[in-house]
Short mmCIF file of N, CA and C in Angstrom, two decimals:
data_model
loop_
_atom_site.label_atom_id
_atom_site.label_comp_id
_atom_site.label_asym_id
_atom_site.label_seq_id
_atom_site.Cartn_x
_atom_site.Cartn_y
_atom_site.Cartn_z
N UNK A 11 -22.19 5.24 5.49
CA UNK A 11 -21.41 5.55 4.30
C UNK A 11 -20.09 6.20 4.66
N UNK A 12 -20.17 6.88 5.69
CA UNK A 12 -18.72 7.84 5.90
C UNK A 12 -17.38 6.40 6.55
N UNK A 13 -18.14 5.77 7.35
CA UNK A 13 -17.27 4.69 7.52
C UNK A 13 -16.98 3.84 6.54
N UNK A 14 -17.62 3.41 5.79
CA UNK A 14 -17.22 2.94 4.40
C UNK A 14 -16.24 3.80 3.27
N UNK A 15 -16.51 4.73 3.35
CA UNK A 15 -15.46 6.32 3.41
C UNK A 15 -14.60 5.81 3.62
N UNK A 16 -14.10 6.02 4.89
CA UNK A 16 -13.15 6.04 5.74
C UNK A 16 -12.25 4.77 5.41
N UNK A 17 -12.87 3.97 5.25
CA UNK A 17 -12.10 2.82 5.34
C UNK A 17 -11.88 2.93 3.80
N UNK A 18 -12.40 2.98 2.75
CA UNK A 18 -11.59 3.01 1.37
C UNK A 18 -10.64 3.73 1.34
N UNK A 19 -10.62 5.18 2.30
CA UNK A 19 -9.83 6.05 1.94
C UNK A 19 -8.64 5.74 2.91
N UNK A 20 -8.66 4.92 4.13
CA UNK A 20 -7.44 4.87 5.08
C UNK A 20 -6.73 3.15 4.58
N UNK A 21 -7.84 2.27 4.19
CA UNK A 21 -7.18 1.00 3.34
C UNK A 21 -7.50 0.50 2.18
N UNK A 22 -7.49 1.35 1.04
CA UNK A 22 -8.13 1.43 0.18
C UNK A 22 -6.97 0.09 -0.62
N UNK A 23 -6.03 -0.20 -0.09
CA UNK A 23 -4.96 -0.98 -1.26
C UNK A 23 -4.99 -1.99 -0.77
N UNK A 24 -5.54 -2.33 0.67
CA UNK A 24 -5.94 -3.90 1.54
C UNK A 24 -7.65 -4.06 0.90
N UNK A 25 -8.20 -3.13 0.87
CA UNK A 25 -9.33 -3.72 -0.25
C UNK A 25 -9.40 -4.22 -1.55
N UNK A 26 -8.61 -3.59 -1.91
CA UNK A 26 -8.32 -3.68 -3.63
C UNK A 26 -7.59 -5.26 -3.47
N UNK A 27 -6.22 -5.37 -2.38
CA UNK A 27 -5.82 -6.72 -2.82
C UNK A 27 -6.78 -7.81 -2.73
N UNK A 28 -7.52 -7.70 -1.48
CA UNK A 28 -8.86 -8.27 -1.10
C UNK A 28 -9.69 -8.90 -1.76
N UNK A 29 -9.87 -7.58 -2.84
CA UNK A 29 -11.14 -7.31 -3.90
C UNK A 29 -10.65 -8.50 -4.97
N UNK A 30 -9.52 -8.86 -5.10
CA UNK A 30 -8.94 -8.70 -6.31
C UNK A 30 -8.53 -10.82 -6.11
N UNK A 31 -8.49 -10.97 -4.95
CA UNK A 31 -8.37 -12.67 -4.69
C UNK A 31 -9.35 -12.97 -4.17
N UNK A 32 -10.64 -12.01 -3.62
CA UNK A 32 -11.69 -13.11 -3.72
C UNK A 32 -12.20 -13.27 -5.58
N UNK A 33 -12.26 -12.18 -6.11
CA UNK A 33 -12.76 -12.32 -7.73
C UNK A 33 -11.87 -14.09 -7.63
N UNK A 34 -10.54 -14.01 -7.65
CA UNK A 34 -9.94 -15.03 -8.07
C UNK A 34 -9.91 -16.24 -7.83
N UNK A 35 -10.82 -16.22 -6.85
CA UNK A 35 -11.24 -17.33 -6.10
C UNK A 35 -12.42 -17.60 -5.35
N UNK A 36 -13.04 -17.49 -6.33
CA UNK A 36 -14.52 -17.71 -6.06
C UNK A 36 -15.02 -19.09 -5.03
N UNK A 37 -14.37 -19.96 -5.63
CA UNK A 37 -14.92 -21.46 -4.35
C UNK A 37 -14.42 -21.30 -3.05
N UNK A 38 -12.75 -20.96 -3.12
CA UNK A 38 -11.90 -20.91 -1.93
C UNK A 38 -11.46 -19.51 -1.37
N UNK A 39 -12.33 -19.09 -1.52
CA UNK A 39 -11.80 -17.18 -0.93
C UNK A 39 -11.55 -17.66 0.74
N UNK A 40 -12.90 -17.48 1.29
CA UNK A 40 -12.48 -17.23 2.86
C UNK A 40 -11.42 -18.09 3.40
N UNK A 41 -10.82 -19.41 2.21
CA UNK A 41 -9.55 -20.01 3.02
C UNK A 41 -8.01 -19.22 2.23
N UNK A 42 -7.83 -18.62 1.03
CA UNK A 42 -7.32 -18.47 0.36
C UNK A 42 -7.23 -17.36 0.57
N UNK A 43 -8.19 -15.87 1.07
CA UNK A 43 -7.94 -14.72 1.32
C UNK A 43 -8.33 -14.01 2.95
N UNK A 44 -7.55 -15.31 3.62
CA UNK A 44 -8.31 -14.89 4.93
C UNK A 44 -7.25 -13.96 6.03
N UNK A 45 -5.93 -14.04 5.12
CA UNK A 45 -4.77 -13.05 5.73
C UNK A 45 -5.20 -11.35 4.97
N UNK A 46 -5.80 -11.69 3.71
CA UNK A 46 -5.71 -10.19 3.32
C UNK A 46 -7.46 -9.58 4.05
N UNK A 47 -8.18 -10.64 4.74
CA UNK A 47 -9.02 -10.35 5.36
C UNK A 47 -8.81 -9.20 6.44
N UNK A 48 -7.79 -10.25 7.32
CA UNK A 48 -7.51 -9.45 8.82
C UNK A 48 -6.87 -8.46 8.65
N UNK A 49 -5.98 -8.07 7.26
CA UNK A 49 -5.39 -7.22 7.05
C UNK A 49 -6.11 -5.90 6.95
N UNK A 50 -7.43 -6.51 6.26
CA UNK A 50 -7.96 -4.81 6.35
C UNK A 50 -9.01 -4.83 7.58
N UNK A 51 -9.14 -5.91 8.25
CA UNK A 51 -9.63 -5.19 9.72
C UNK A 51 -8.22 -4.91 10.61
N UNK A 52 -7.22 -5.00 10.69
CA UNK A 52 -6.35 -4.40 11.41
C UNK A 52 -6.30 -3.03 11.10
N UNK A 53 -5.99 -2.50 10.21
CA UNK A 53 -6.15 -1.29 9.15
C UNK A 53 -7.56 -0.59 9.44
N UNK A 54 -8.48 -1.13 9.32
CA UNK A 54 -9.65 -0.06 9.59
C UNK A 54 -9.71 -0.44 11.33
N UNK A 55 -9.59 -1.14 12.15
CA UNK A 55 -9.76 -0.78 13.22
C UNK A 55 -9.18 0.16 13.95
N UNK A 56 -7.98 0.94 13.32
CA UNK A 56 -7.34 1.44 13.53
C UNK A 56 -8.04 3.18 13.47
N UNK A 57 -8.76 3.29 12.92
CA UNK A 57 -10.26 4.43 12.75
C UNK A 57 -10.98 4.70 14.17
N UNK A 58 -11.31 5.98 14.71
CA UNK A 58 -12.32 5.42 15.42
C UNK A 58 -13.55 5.49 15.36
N UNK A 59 -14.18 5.49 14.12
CA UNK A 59 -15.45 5.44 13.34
C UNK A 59 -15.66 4.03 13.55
N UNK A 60 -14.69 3.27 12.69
CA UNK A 60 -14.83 1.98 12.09
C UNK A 60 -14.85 1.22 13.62
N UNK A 61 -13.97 1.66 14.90
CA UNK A 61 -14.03 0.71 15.98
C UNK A 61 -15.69 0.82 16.24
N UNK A 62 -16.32 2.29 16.37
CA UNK A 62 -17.61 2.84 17.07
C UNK A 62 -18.53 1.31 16.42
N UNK A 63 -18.52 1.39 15.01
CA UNK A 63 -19.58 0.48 14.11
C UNK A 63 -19.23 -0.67 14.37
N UNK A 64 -17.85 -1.22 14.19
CA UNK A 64 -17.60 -2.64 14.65
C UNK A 64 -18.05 -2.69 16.20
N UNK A 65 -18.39 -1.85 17.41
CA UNK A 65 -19.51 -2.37 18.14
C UNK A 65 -20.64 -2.10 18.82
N UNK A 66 -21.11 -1.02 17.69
CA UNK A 66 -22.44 -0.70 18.13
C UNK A 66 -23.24 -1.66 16.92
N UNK A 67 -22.56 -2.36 15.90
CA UNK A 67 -23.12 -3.41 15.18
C UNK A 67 -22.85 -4.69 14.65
N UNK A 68 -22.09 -5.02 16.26
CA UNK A 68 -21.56 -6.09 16.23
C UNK A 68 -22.50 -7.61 16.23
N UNK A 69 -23.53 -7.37 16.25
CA UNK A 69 -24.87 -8.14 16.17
C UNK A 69 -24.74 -8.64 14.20
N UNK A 70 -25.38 -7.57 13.46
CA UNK A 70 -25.33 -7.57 12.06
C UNK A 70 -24.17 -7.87 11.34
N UNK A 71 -22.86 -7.41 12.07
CA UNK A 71 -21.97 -7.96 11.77
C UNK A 71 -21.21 -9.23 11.56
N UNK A 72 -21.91 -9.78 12.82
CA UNK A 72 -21.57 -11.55 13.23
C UNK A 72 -22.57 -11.82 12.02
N UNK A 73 -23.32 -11.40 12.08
CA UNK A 73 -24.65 -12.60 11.30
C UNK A 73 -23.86 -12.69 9.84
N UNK A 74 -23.81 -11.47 9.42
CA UNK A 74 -22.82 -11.64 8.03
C UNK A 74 -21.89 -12.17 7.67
N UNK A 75 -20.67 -12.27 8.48
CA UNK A 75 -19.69 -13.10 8.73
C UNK A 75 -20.02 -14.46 8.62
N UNK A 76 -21.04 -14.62 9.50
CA UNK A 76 -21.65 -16.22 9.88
C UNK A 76 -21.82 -16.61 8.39
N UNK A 77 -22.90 -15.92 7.79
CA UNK A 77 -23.24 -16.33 6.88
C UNK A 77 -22.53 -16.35 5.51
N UNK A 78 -21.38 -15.56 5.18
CA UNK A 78 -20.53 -15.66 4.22
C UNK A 78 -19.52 -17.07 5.15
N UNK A 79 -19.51 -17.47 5.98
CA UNK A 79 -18.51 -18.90 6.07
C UNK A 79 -19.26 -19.89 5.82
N UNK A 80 -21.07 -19.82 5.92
CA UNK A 80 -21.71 -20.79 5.77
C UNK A 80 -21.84 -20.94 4.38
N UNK A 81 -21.59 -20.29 3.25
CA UNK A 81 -21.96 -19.84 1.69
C UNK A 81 -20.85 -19.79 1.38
N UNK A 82 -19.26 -20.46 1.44
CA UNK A 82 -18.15 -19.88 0.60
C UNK A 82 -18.39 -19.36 -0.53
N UNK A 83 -19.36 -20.31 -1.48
CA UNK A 83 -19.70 -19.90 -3.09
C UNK A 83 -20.63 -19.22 -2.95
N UNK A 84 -21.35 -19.10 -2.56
CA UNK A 84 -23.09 -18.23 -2.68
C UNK A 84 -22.73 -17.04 -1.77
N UNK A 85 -21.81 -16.56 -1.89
CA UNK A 85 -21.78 -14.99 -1.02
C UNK A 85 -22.98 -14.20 -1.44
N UNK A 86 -23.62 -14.00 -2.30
CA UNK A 86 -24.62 -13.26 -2.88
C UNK A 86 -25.94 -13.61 -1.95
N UNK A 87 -25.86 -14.77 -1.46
CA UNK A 87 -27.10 -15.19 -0.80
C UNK A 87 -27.11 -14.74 0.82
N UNK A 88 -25.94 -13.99 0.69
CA UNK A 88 -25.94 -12.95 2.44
C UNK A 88 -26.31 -11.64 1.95
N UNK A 89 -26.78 -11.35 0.97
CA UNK A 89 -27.27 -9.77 0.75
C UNK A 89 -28.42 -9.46 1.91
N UNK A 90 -29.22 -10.20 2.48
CA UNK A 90 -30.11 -9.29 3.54
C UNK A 90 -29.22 -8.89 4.71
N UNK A 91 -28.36 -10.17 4.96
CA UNK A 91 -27.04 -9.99 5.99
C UNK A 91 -26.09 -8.90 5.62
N UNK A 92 -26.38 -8.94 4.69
CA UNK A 92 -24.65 -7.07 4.40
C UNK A 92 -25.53 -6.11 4.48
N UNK A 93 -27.00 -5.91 4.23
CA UNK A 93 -28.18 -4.69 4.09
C UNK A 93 -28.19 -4.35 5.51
N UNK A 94 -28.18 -5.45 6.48
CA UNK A 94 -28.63 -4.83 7.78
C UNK A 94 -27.20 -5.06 8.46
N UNK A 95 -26.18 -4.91 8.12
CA UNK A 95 -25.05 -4.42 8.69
C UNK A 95 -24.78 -2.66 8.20
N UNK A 96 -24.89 -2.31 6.64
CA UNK A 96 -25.02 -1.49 6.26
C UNK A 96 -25.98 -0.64 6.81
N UNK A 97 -27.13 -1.03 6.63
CA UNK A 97 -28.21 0.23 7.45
C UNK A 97 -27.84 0.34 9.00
N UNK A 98 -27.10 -0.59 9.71
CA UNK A 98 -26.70 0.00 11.10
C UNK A 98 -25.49 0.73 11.13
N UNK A 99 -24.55 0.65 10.13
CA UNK A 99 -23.33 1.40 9.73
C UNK A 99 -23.68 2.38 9.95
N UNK A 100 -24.59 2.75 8.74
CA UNK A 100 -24.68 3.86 8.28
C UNK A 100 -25.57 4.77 9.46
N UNK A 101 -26.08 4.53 10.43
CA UNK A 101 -27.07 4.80 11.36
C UNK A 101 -26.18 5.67 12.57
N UNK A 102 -25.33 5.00 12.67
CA UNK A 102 -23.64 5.18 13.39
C UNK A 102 -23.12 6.77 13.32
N UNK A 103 -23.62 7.50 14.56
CA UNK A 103 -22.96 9.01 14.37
C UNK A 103 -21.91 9.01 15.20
N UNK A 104 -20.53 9.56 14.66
CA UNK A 104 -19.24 9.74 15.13
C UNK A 104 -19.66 10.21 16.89
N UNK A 105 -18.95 9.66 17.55
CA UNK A 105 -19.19 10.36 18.90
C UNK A 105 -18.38 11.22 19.13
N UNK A 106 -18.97 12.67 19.88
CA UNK A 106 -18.28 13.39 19.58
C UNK A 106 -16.71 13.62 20.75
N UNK A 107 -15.89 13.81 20.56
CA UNK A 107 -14.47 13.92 21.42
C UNK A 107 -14.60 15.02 22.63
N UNK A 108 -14.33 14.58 23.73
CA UNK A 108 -14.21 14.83 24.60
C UNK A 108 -13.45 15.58 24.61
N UNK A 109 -14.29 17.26 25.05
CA UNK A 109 -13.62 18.54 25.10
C UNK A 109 -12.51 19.00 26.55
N UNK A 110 -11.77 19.52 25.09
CA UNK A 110 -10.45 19.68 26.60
C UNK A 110 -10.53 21.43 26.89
N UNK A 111 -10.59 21.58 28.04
CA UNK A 111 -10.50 22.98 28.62
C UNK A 111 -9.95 23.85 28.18
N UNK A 112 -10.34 24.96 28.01
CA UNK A 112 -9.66 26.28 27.62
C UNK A 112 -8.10 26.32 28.07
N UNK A 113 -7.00 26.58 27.52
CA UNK A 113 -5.66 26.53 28.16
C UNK A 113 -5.20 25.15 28.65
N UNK A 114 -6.03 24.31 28.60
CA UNK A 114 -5.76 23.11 28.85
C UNK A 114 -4.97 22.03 27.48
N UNK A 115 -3.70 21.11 27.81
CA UNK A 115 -3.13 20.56 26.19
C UNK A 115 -3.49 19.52 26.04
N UNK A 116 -4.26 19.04 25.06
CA UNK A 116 -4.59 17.30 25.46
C UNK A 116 -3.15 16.53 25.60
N UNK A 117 -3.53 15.89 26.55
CA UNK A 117 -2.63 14.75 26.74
C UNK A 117 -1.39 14.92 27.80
N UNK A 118 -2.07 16.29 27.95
CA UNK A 118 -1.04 16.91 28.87
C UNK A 118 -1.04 16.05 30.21
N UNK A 119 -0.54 16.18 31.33
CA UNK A 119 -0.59 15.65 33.00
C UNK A 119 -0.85 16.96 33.86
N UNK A 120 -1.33 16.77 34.85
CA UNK A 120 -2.11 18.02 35.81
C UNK A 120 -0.44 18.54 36.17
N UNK A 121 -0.47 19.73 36.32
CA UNK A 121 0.47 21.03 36.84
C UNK A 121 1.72 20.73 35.62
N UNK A 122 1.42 20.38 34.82
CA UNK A 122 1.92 20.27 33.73
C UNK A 122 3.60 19.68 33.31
#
C-alpha cells in the first residue's frame, strides 16, 4: 500500500491521465494509452520503493502485464493477476539506507 502511496502521491496526474483514456477506451487502451503507460512507469521508477517492488515482484508483475495484453477488453479477468502482484507489493519493506558515519557527509569523497 505505501508504494501505491507513493506513486499516487509522486504521479498522481500520469495516473489520472491514464485513468481517464483507458475509461475512454475500453477496446483499444493498451494501443491508444500505451505512451501515458510508460509515462507513469518512468515517474514511479523514479521512487526507490517502487524500483525495490518492480523487482522483488517482477514475477507477478509480468504475469499481469501478460495478461492485461492477452484481455485488451476483459481487463477484469486479470483480477487474480493484480491480487498477487498487490499482495507481493504490499509484502515489500523499504530497505533500509545505508548508514553514513558519524562526521561523515554523504556523498562526500575520502579526505574530503
Amino acid at each position: 500500500r505505501e508504494a501505491l502511496a507513493v506513486t499516487a502521491r509522486h504521479c498522481g496526474a500520469e495516473l489520472e491521465r491514464y485513468g481517464r483514456c483507458v475509461a475512454a477506451s475500453p477496446g483499444s487502451w493498451p494501443r491508444d494509452c500505451h505512451r501515458l503507460r510508460d509515462s507513469i512507469a518512468r515517474c514511479a521508477s523514479e521512487h526507490p520503493l517502487v524500483r525495490q517492488i518492480r523487482r522483488d515482484c517482477s514475477e507477478s508483475l509480468g504475469a499481469f502485464e501478460r495478461c492485461l495484453q492477452e484481455r485488451p477488453g476483459a481487463a477484469a479477468e486479470c483480477g487474480p493477476h493484480a491480487s498477487a502482484f498487490l499482495l507481493c507489493a504490499e509484502s515489500v519493506t523499504p530497505r533500509a539506507s545505508p548508514t553514513v558515519p558519524s562526521g561523515a557527509s554523504p556523498g562526500g569523497t575520502p579526505g574530503g
